[in-house]
Amino acid sequence: MARRRSFLLGVTALCVAALLPQRTAAQASVQILNVSYDPTRELYRDVNQRFAQRWRAASKQQVAIRMSHGGSGKQARAVIDGLPADVVTLALAYDIDEIASRAKLLPANWQTRLPNNSAPYYSTIVLLVRKGNPKNIRDWNDLIRPDVKVITPNPKTSGGARWNYLAAWGYAQRKYGSPAKAREFMTRLFRNVPVLDSGARGATTTFAQRGQGDVLIAWENEAFLATNELGRGKFEIVAPSISILAEPPVAVVDRVVDRRGTRQVAEAYLKYLYTGEAQDIIARHYYRPRNPQVAARYAARFPRMQLLSIDRHFGGWGRAQAMHFNDGGLFDQIFEAAKR
Amino acid sequence: MAHPRHLSEPRLLQLLLIGIALAYLGLMIFLPLGAVLVQALQDGSGAWVAAVTEPDALAAVRLTLLVASIAVPLNLVFGVAASWAISKYEFRGKTLLVTLIELPFSVSPVVSGLVFVLLFGAQGWFGEWLASRDIEIIFAVPGLVLATVFVTFPFVARQLIPLMTMQGREEEEAALSLGASGWQTFWRVTLPNIRFGVLYGVLLCNARAMGEFGAVSVVSGHIRGETNTMPLQVEVLYNEYNFVAAFAVASLLAGLALVTLLLKSFLEWRHGDELAARH
């Protein structure tokens, strides 16, 4: 009995020893954590690899960039709750504002610290339809036709969905002239939405993989990814007449980098995003680059569209959030009315 | 001895019942399992091997086994102690203890995860204290273990309480009156009596510990190669449109569950006589 017991103990100890993560090798280098939103996985995989090479050449130090992806709002919440992000690269400024105001991890003026409102790339919202565009969808007003099923995620949980919603709202307000008419338009649009996924990725999967709906409202980069990688020739992108300028911003999280002593590498990492090399990677991953030369090189890829600005046309994220997406706000009222 | 005909169900009804059971099993269990395997092997076995030996996938496997190897022994000790107390002694608040043990079954796993964020998160009760001492719980291995322990702790106790209550205290009392010490009584009398229940509880506990998604998802932080357990890694891969890899890891997870089941069957087969003799 005693022998058997010590044997069991030995086996257990061996198992535990084998299972413990091997950390010693990693400690010689520096690690930073980039907390990002869903669709940037492929982008940052390439960016991180190149940046690590550049950093090693410049400072003789190994850098490992760890990634965490999820819905933008959820990720912000995790950082507020203590996820030790050295940098955040989220879907919208509002989510980083929340980190600044609720957890005081970075100053309120964080967005002025880097060029272009701290957004090294931008994107917009487009419509993705099935091959041959069988429902003949050309613009936003086709989405309220009773024969069209629209896939878009839930604006309560998804940053991308908020951009989708505001793009449609901006179109309606310009086209029909009044907020009341825009509200009517949005109600008819959401009547055509059979399912609200919680994130942009989920919505893309619902549309592309599970074959639901006639049109997906999506990030331009998501739409490109779906047409080029999920099924070549199965989908087409339709650029609406009006859309929105979506600026996914980036920021160093001061309290974290100062505690971990990683400020230098974290700041270099974000600055690297503005270099010609990174801008090229960015354009290849279907985000619109800021650098004029790179933008000119990829001009054929990105259709010219009239893009509304969140600051100029919606009074900034604070106002847009309070008016449309807070509990009892316009989205809740529209969604309630659409269900009836 | 032949069963009297008139006491048995009509042949047709028997066949119908068996048919329904098999069809249901096939539709609800074998078909999905098969689909996982088909998807996983869609691009051949090379792609499967590549997917499960990729560093992030290996890290997920290691993390899952690590978490289970801490959570299961903890719950084993707790489960045996709690069911011992409940089945062998009378004390005030016993019913309350039984109810509390079952609490994790009735609480949604998401809430179970959030409880720990509320306690140990940066904005939580102990957040400041932990941060000032550089102790990481949430979004690190300790948080994953805590959430898993919380979700799986009823399994062993739930198996043992009815068994030990049924067995009563006579055998232990006999051993003690014959001069055995407390430990001797436990190792030689109590444990052999309940070992099958313990084993079954541990296996169930282990299966759930490896497969838990909700609670673990809340406290994970989803750092690739670091705090993603296997179920979380499956979701990550699926969201990357990497369906083959997602289902490869899923099939590995299903494989671990099958190993658990086979282990149970093997022990039943090897020690079936012993176990039967004791009842």
XYZ file of C-alpha atoms in Angstrom:
619
model
C 0.000 0.000 0.000
C 2.678 2.458 1.057
C 4.707 1.670 -2.042
C 1.795 2.269 -4.294
C 1.093 5.560 -2.608
C 4.621 6.882 -3.028
C 4.532 5.746 -6.653
C 1.360 7.760 -7.213
C 2.931 10.761 -5.541
C 5.968 10.485 -7.784
C 3.857 10.313 -10.912
C 1.838 13.330 -9.829
C 4.972 15.337 -9.114
C 6.397 14.426 -12.507
C 3.207 15.457 -14.274
C 3.082 18.802 -12.503
C 6.750 19.489 -13.251
C 6.248 18.685 -16.938
C 3.204 20.895 -17.093
C 4.624 24.038 -15.533
C 5.115 26.674 -18.221
C 8.754 27.132 -19.133
C 9.358 30.748 -18.264
C 13.071 31.022 -17.696
C 13.956 31.340 -21.373
C 11.454 34.132 -21.946
C 12.639 36.302 -19.062
C 15.869 37.287 -20.813
C 13.759 39.271 -23.268
C 11.014 41.833 -22.917
C 7.342 41.026 -23.336
C 4.498 43.376 -24.054
C 0.805 42.664 -24.275
C -1.310 44.208 -27.027
C -5.012 44.059 -26.199
C -6.907 44.458 -29.432
C -10.303 43.907 -30.998
C -11.483 41.036 -33.149
C -10.614 41.693 -36.809
C -6.977 42.740 -36.255
C -5.624 39.221 -35.668
C -4.048 38.778 -39.083
C -2.786 42.372 -39.208
C -0.920 42.249 -35.914
C 0.502 38.807 -36.563
C 2.474 40.353 -39.465
C 3.169 43.685 -37.775
C 4.498 41.978 -34.626
C 6.881 39.780 -36.554
C 8.412 42.716 -38.456
C 8.547 44.962 -35.403
C 10.332 42.277 -33.387
C 13.021 42.104 -36.095
C 13.389 45.885 -36.193
C 13.577 46.142 -32.405
C 16.161 43.413 -32.143
C 18.317 45.147 -34.764
C 17.976 48.550 -33.097
C 18.265 47.696 -29.410
C 19.760 44.153 -29.320
C 16.793 43.083 -27.243
C 14.315 40.307 -27.973
C 10.726 41.443 -27.809
C 7.740 39.133 -27.679
C 4.384 40.733 -28.366
C 1.552 38.806 -26.842
C -1.941 39.310 -28.269
C -5.401 39.252 -26.805
C -8.407 39.626 -29.117
C -12.109 40.013 -28.451
C -15.012 42.397 -28.828
C -13.710 45.947 -28.342
C -15.998 46.837 -25.441
C -15.295 43.547 -23.701
C -11.541 44.041 -24.091
C -11.736 47.548 -22.609
C -13.645 46.110 -19.667
C -10.921 43.466 -19.155
C -8.200 46.162 -19.117
C -10.243 48.142 -16.579
C -10.504 44.955 -14.490
C -6.748 44.481 -14.560
C -5.707 42.748 -17.780
C -2.134 44.133 -17.932
C -2.177 45.655 -21.436
C 0.972 47.603 -22.333
C -0.820 48.925 -25.392
C -4.461 48.908 -26.418
C -5.463 48.921 -30.093
C -9.244 49.023 -29.994
C -12.123 49.597 -32.402
C -13.158 53.040 -31.211
C -11.912 55.913 -29.098
C -14.836 55.612 -26.709
C -13.544 52.302 -25.366
C -10.120 53.798 -24.571
C -11.879 56.838 -23.054
C -13.609 54.404 -20.707
C -10.244 52.974 -19.619
C -8.993 56.514 -19.011
C -12.041 57.667 -17.059
C -12.938 54.552 -15.072
C -9.548 53.114 -14.211
C -7.319 56.189 -14.724
C -4.726 54.022 -16.447
C -3.892 56.736 -18.987
C -4.554 60.489 -19.202
C -7.811 61.807 -20.676
C -5.952 63.506 -23.526
C -4.404 60.226 -24.749
C -5.772 60.711 -28.257
C -3.584 63.768 -28.879
C -0.326 61.913 -28.213
C 0.015 60.316 -31.660
C -0.715 61.654 -35.172
C -4.126 61.316 -36.859
C -6.126 61.154 -33.607
C -3.908 58.235 -32.576
C -5.349 56.148 -35.404
C -2.487 54.834 -37.615
C -5.018 53.330 -39.990
C -8.649 53.889 -40.747
C -11.435 51.968 -42.314
C -15.047 52.359 -43.208
C -18.254 50.420 -43.341
C -19.327 48.642 -46.527
C -21.990 46.191 -47.636
C -21.059 42.604 -48.447
C -23.446 40.699 -50.728
C -23.505 37.266 -52.292
C -21.954 36.680 -55.704
C -23.748 38.353 -58.574
C -25.628 40.535 -56.082
C -28.894 38.560 -56.515
C -30.955 41.071 -54.505
C -29.453 43.993 -56.440
C -28.267 45.901 -53.372
C -26.612 49.207 -54.332
C -26.937 51.478 -51.324
C -28.297 51.774 -47.784
C -31.904 52.311 -48.920
C -31.967 48.825 -50.437
C -31.546 47.401 -46.936
C -35.062 48.438 -45.885
C -36.751 46.562 -48.732
C -39.009 43.891 -47.238
C -37.343 41.113 -49.276
C -33.838 41.767 -47.909
C -32.371 40.119 -44.810
C -29.582 42.114 -43.162
C -26.831 40.731 -40.904
C -25.234 43.141 -38.424
C -23.969 42.532 -34.879
C -25.395 44.007 -31.685
C -24.352 47.660 -31.118
C -24.600 47.100 -27.369
C -21.650 44.714 -27.381
C -19.807 45.294 -30.651
C -17.758 48.335 -31.601
C -18.084 47.455 -35.275
C -21.859 47.332 -34.960
C -21.889 50.870 -33.587
C -20.009 52.069 -36.647
C -22.492 50.146 -38.849
C -25.414 51.738 -37.100
C -24.009 55.268 -37.270
C -23.102 54.905 -40.956
C -26.695 53.924 -41.752
C -28.033 56.692 -39.527
C -25.784 59.271 -41.183
C -26.989 58.185 -44.606
C -30.644 58.357 -43.604
C -30.351 61.732 -41.976
C -28.690 63.224 -45.064
C -31.046 61.571 -47.482
C -34.337 62.185 -45.678
C -33.428 65.355 -43.815
C -34.636 64.870 -40.256
C -33.829 62.737 -37.212
C -37.437 61.522 -37.101
C -37.131 60.215 -40.672
C -33.760 58.658 -39.862
C -35.334 56.882 -36.943
C -38.113 55.565 -39.167
C -35.464 54.335 -41.628
C -33.476 52.565 -38.886
C -36.611 50.869 -37.557
C -37.317 49.434 -40.994
C -33.682 48.373 -41.323
C -33.617 46.513 -37.984
C -36.919 44.854 -38.877
C -34.875 43.079 -41.568
C -32.213 41.845 -39.121
C -32.957 38.206 -38.191
C -30.137 37.761 -35.656
C -27.836 40.089 -33.683
C -24.430 38.496 -33.105
C -22.388 39.835 -30.212
C -19.293 40.659 -32.276
C -18.201 41.569 -35.799
C -16.475 38.221 -36.307
C -19.558 36.313 -35.243
C -21.675 38.268 -37.723
C -19.238 37.575 -40.564
C -19.326 33.860 -39.742
C -23.130 33.929 -39.628
C -23.256 35.513 -43.075
C -20.372 33.777 -44.818
C -20.178 30.379 -43.165
C -23.739 29.680 -42.150
C -25.251 31.347 -45.204
C -27.698 33.588 -43.319
C -29.012 36.845 -44.801
C -28.614 38.682 -48.108
C -26.248 41.431 -47.006
C -23.689 41.863 -44.256
C -22.886 45.326 -42.912
C -19.202 45.057 -42.122
C -15.844 46.683 -41.665
C -14.240 47.146 -45.050
C -11.275 45.032 -43.951
C -13.578 42.231 -42.727
C -15.414 42.351 -46.050
C -12.148 42.070 -47.994
C -11.036 39.206 -45.801
C -14.309 37.388 -46.438
C -14.147 37.889 -50.217
C -10.498 36.914 -50.502
C -10.120 34.202 -47.922
C -13.445 32.722 -46.887
C -14.472 31.945 -50.419
C -12.994 33.479 -53.486
C -15.734 34.568 -55.871
C -18.520 33.860 -53.386
C -19.051 37.433 -52.236
C -18.974 40.967 -53.618
C -18.335 44.253 -51.886
C -20.793 47.091 -52.464
C -19.568 50.566 -51.522
C -22.523 52.660 -50.342
C -22.824 56.315 -51.396
C -22.167 57.550 -47.866
C -20.344 55.802 -45.057
C -18.427 56.676 -41.934
C -14.778 57.353 -41.167
C -13.903 54.632 -38.680
C -10.721 55.380 -36.773
C -9.557 52.495 -34.595
C -7.149 54.216 -32.200
C -4.077 52.948 -30.356
C -2.593 54.012 -27.026
C 0.121 53.152 -24.537
C -1.379 52.316 -21.138
C 0.772 54.495 -18.885
C 0.154 52.886 -15.513
C 0.951 49.426 -16.906
C 4.122 50.313 -18.825
C 5.468 52.331 -15.889
C 4.861 49.450 -13.512
C 6.387 46.881 -15.861
C 9.180 49.113 -17.160
C 8.140 48.640 -20.785
C 7.369 52.224 -21.795
C 10.222 52.508 -24.277
C 9.374 49.421 -26.306
C 5.615 50.033 -26.096
C 5.985 53.567 -27.458
C 8.328 52.397 -30.193
C 5.812 49.717 -31.127
C 3.007 52.220 -31.667
C 5.285 54.664 -33.521
C 6.340 51.809 -35.778
C 2.723 51.546 -36.981
C 3.166 54.918 -38.716
C 6.297 53.906 -40.653
C 6.168 53.191 -44.389
C 6.859 49.515 -43.799
C 4.025 49.068 -41.293
C 1.665 51.184 -43.386
C 2.296 48.809 -46.261
C 1.462 45.801 -44.078
C -1.637 47.690 -42.948
C -2.788 48.282 -46.538
C -2.127 44.665 -47.445
C -4.481 43.671 -44.633
C -7.155 45.915 -46.135
C -7.012 48.727 -43.616
C -6.709 52.160 -45.218
C -3.207 53.561 -44.639
C -2.485 57.128 -43.503
C 0.836 57.520 -45.276
C 0.120 59.324 -48.605
C 2.687 57.369 -50.653
C 1.411 54.020 -49.425
C -2.179 55.197 -49.898
C -1.385 56.137 -53.505
C 0.094 52.701 -54.124
C -3.061 50.966 -52.922
C -5.543 53.546 -54.256
C -7.145 51.100 -56.685
C -8.054 48.754 -53.848
C -10.085 51.216 -51.788
C -13.102 52.864 -53.457
C -13.492 56.615 -52.873
C -16.519 57.285 -50.732
C -17.999 60.207 -48.857
C -17.048 59.499 -45.228
C -18.838 61.166 -42.316
C -16.766 61.980 -39.251
C -17.812 60.988 -35.767
C -16.542 64.277 -34.365
C -18.004 66.623 -36.936
C -21.278 64.869 -37.761
C -22.134 63.138 -34.513
C -20.563 65.460 -31.920
C -17.907 62.938 -30.824
C -18.195 59.469 -29.264
C -19.386 60.730 -25.904
C -22.486 62.294 -27.423
C -23.101 59.537 -29.949
C -22.853 56.925 -27.212
C -25.222 58.773 -24.862
C -27.770 59.538 -27.569
C -27.836 56.202 -29.390
C -26.383 53.332 -27.400
C -26.893 53.911 -23.675
C -29.744 52.048 -22.005
C -33.049 53.522 -23.109
C -31.278 55.398 -25.923
C -32.302 55.573 -29.559
C -31.043 52.109 -30.454
C -33.112 50.514 -27.696
C -36.208 52.405 -28.856
C -35.596 51.528 -32.507
C -34.997 47.871 -31.735
C -38.144 47.742 -29.583
C -40.199 49.329 -32.386
C -38.681 46.988 -34.997
C -39.762 43.904 -33.071
C -43.374 45.008 -33.221
C -34.564 -18.757 -17.039
C -36.979 -17.516 -19.685
C -38.929 -14.439 -18.879
C -42.667 -15.185 -18.868
C -44.012 -13.804 -22.071
C -47.078 -12.110 -20.684
C -44.960 -10.127 -18.205
C -42.793 -8.597 -20.895
C -43.530 -5.759 -23.304
C -44.552 -6.757 -26.838
C -41.564 -7.376 -29.109
C -42.543 -4.425 -31.292
C -42.482 -2.017 -28.380
C -39.062 -3.291 -27.310
C -37.680 -2.757 -30.777
C -39.244 0.681 -30.950
C -37.708 1.718 -27.620
C -34.273 0.430 -28.586
C -34.604 2.117 -31.958
C -35.518 5.459 -30.420
C -32.632 5.261 -27.953
C -30.120 4.417 -30.663
C -31.408 7.023 -33.106
C -31.330 9.680 -30.405
C -27.807 8.694 -29.385
C -26.686 8.699 -33.000
C -28.234 12.051 -33.768
C -27.223 13.863 -30.601
C -23.848 12.285 -29.789
C -22.251 10.361 -32.647
C -23.220 12.689 -35.473
C -21.713 15.835 -33.863
C -18.631 13.891 -32.732
C -18.254 12.530 -36.245
C -18.663 15.997 -37.718
C -15.865 17.279 -35.479
C -13.574 14.507 -36.664
C -14.470 14.964 -40.335
C -13.824 18.711 -40.121
C -10.586 18.158 -38.217
C -9.237 15.725 -40.793
C -10.587 17.608 -43.798
C -7.109 18.590 -44.998
C -5.498 15.298 -44.080
C -3.714 14.023 -41.007
C -0.666 16.243 -41.676
C -2.779 19.358 -41.196
C -4.228 17.849 -38.019
C -0.773 17.206 -36.573
C 0.410 20.675 -37.596
C -2.635 22.244 -35.930
C -2.228 20.487 -32.580
C 1.553 20.888 -32.387
C 1.468 24.601 -33.171
C 2.956 26.495 -30.159
C -0.279 28.219 -29.116
C -2.188 24.942 -29.312
C 0.471 23.152 -27.252
C 0.382 25.968 -24.709
C -3.393 25.552 -24.506
C -3.067 21.798 -23.957
C -0.435 22.342 -21.269
C -2.536 24.999 -19.547
C -5.675 22.853 -19.616
C -3.829 19.893 -18.072
C -2.161 22.143 -15.503
C -5.460 23.700 -14.424
C -7.165 20.303 -14.216
C -4.233 18.790 -12.289
C -4.575 21.475 -9.616
C -8.361 21.801 -9.520
C -9.199 18.095 -9.445
C -7.017 17.097 -6.439
C -8.270 20.131 -4.509
C -11.853 19.151 -5.149
C -11.076 15.522 -4.356
C -9.841 16.439 -0.884
C -12.643 18.905 -0.329
C -15.281 16.497 -1.673
C -14.203 13.608 0.560
C -13.955 15.843 3.627
C -17.332 17.464 3.022
C -19.179 14.236 2.338
C -17.537 12.629 5.375
C -18.760 15.452 7.562
C -22.226 15.429 6.075
C -22.843 11.692 6.023
C -21.237 10.621 9.280
C -22.017 13.431 11.683
C -24.982 15.472 12.811
C -24.468 19.184 13.180
C -26.357 22.431 12.859
C -26.456 23.941 9.384
C -25.914 20.605 7.639
C -28.717 21.236 5.131
C -27.268 24.633 4.418
C -23.869 23.066 3.682
C -25.438 20.574 1.278
C -27.225 23.406 -0.517
C -24.036 25.450 -0.696
C -22.121 22.559 -2.229
C -24.662 22.403 -5.019
C -24.602 26.147 -5.611
C -22.076 26.048 -8.496
C -24.486 23.784 -10.416
C -27.265 26.337 -10.265
C -25.172 29.460 -10.854
C -24.414 30.291 -14.473
C -20.704 29.784 -15.237
C -20.472 33.367 -16.486
C -21.557 34.598 -13.077
C -19.064 32.239 -11.427
C -16.316 33.910 -13.449
C -17.558 37.430 -12.736
C -17.553 36.751 -8.997
C -13.773 36.384 -9.145
C -13.393 39.511 -11.277
C -15.447 41.319 -8.641
C -13.176 40.039 -5.882
C -9.733 40.097 -7.459
C -10.106 42.394 -10.501
C -8.300 45.742 -10.517
C -11.559 47.464 -9.516
C -12.536 44.625 -7.160
C -12.422 44.300 -3.383
C -8.858 43.055 -3.177
C -7.693 44.655 -6.433
C -5.603 47.466 -4.912
C -4.001 45.195 -2.357
C -3.015 42.612 -4.955
C -1.771 45.186 -7.467
C 0.465 46.862 -4.897
C 2.102 43.482 -4.239
C 2.327 42.532 -7.920
C 0.178 39.453 -7.429
C -1.716 38.409 -10.532
C -4.859 36.349 -10.081
C -7.371 37.392 -12.693
C -6.157 37.039 -16.306
C -3.485 34.598 -15.127
C -3.252 30.932 -14.136
C -4.482 31.373 -10.519
C -7.725 32.923 -11.776
C -8.269 30.076 -14.212
C -7.705 27.547 -11.412
C -10.052 29.383 -9.032
C -12.831 29.562 -11.594
C -12.396 25.895 -12.475
C -12.380 24.827 -8.820
C -15.551 26.814 -8.211
C -17.393 25.327 -11.169
C -16.311 21.720 -10.544
C -16.433 21.421 -6.808
C -19.813 19.693 -6.469
C -18.817 16.664 -8.569
C -16.918 14.552 -6.020
C -19.106 15.511 -3.062
C -22.305 14.864 -5.001
C -21.123 11.336 -5.821
C -20.056 10.546 -2.274
C -22.778 11.997 -0.060
C -25.520 9.496 -1.036
C -23.043 6.597 -1.063
C -21.569 7.354 2.363
C -24.962 8.096 3.873
C -26.204 4.713 2.686
C -23.198 2.911 4.111
C -23.660 4.399 7.548
C -21.029 4.352 10.310
C -21.133 0.739 11.539
C -17.970 -0.456 9.789
C -15.943 2.512 10.995
C -17.261 2.077 14.518
C -16.311 -1.597 14.421
C -12.787 -0.763 13.237
C -12.337 1.874 15.918
C -13.615 -0.407 18.671
C -11.112 -3.046 17.534
C -8.323 -0.524 18.167
C -7.661 0.983 14.748
C -6.518 4.593 14.654
C -8.462 7.266 12.820
C -6.142 7.212 9.828
C -6.109 3.431 9.663
C -9.887 3.433 9.681
C -9.969 5.951 6.863
C -7.406 4.183 4.643
C -8.508 0.611 5.311
C -12.259 0.864 5.843
C -13.776 4.075 4.544
C -11.709 4.649 1.431
C -12.013 1.118 0.018
C -15.775 1.356 0.509
C -16.113 4.558 -1.429
C -13.276 4.257 -3.944
C -15.538 3.660 -6.875
C -17.633 6.693 -6.008
C -14.460 8.736 -5.575
C -13.160 7.573 -8.921
C -16.387 8.368 -10.673
C -16.535 11.822 -9.083
C -12.939 12.540 -10.025
C -13.534 11.532 -13.643
C -16.612 13.726 -13.951
C -14.792 16.547 -12.216
C -11.836 16.166 -14.556
C -14.000 16.116 -17.676
C -15.714 19.324 -16.652
C -12.458 20.964 -15.534
C -10.908 20.403 -18.957
C -14.022 21.385 -20.864
C -15.198 24.409 -18.888
C -15.732 27.440 -21.104
C -17.925 30.154 -19.586
C -16.330 30.866 -16.212
C -12.827 30.436 -17.581
C -13.573 32.744 -20.512
C -14.456 35.576 -18.138
C -11.215 35.391 -16.134
C -8.879 34.416 -18.973
C -8.095 37.695 -20.741
C -7.544 35.567 -23.874
C -3.796 36.105 -24.144
C -2.628 33.839 -26.944
C -0.308 31.053 -25.902
C -0.664 32.034 -22.295
C -4.148 32.144 -20.785
C -6.167 30.346 -23.446
C -7.264 26.890 -22.326
C -8.246 24.355 -24.976
C -11.934 25.307 -25.178
C -10.955 28.984 -25.460
C -8.340 28.166 -28.088
C -11.021 26.364 -30.114
C -13.116 29.532 -30.082
C -10.134 31.708 -31.011
C -9.245 29.504 -33.973
C -12.847 29.310 -35.110
C -13.082 33.100 -35.033
C -9.966 33.274 -37.181
C -11.729 31.250 -39.879
C -9.180 28.562 -39.112
C -11.789 25.819 -39.077
C -9.475 22.864 -39.579
C -7.278 23.877 -36.643
C -10.307 24.705 -34.484
C -11.780 21.270 -35.013
C -8.391 19.607 -34.653
C -8.031 21.061 -31.157
C -11.689 20.221 -30.485
C -11.083 16.617 -31.501
C -8.086 16.480 -29.170
C -10.298 17.756 -26.355
C -12.910 15.130 -27.221
C -10.066 12.587 -27.269
C -9.040 13.536 -23.726
C -12.642 13.042 -22.623
C -12.687 9.624 -24.286
C -9.440 8.667 -22.521
C -11.124 9.585 -19.247
C -14.070 7.355 -20.102
C -11.861 4.463 -21.202
C -9.889 4.763 -17.988
C -13.110 4.417 -16.057
C -14.221 1.375 -18.065
C -10.784 -0.202 -17.643
C -10.857 0.236 -13.875
C -14.397 -1.128 -13.748
C -13.242 -4.166 -15.693
C -10.065 -4.778 -13.687
C -11.559 -4.163 -10.275
C -15.176 -5.023 -11.010
C -15.134 -8.157 -8.781
C -13.603 -6.360 -5.849
C -16.045 -3.535 -6.217
C -19.027 -5.829 -6.542
C -17.933 -7.925 -3.568
C -17.993 -4.953 -1.294
C -21.635 -4.177 -1.902
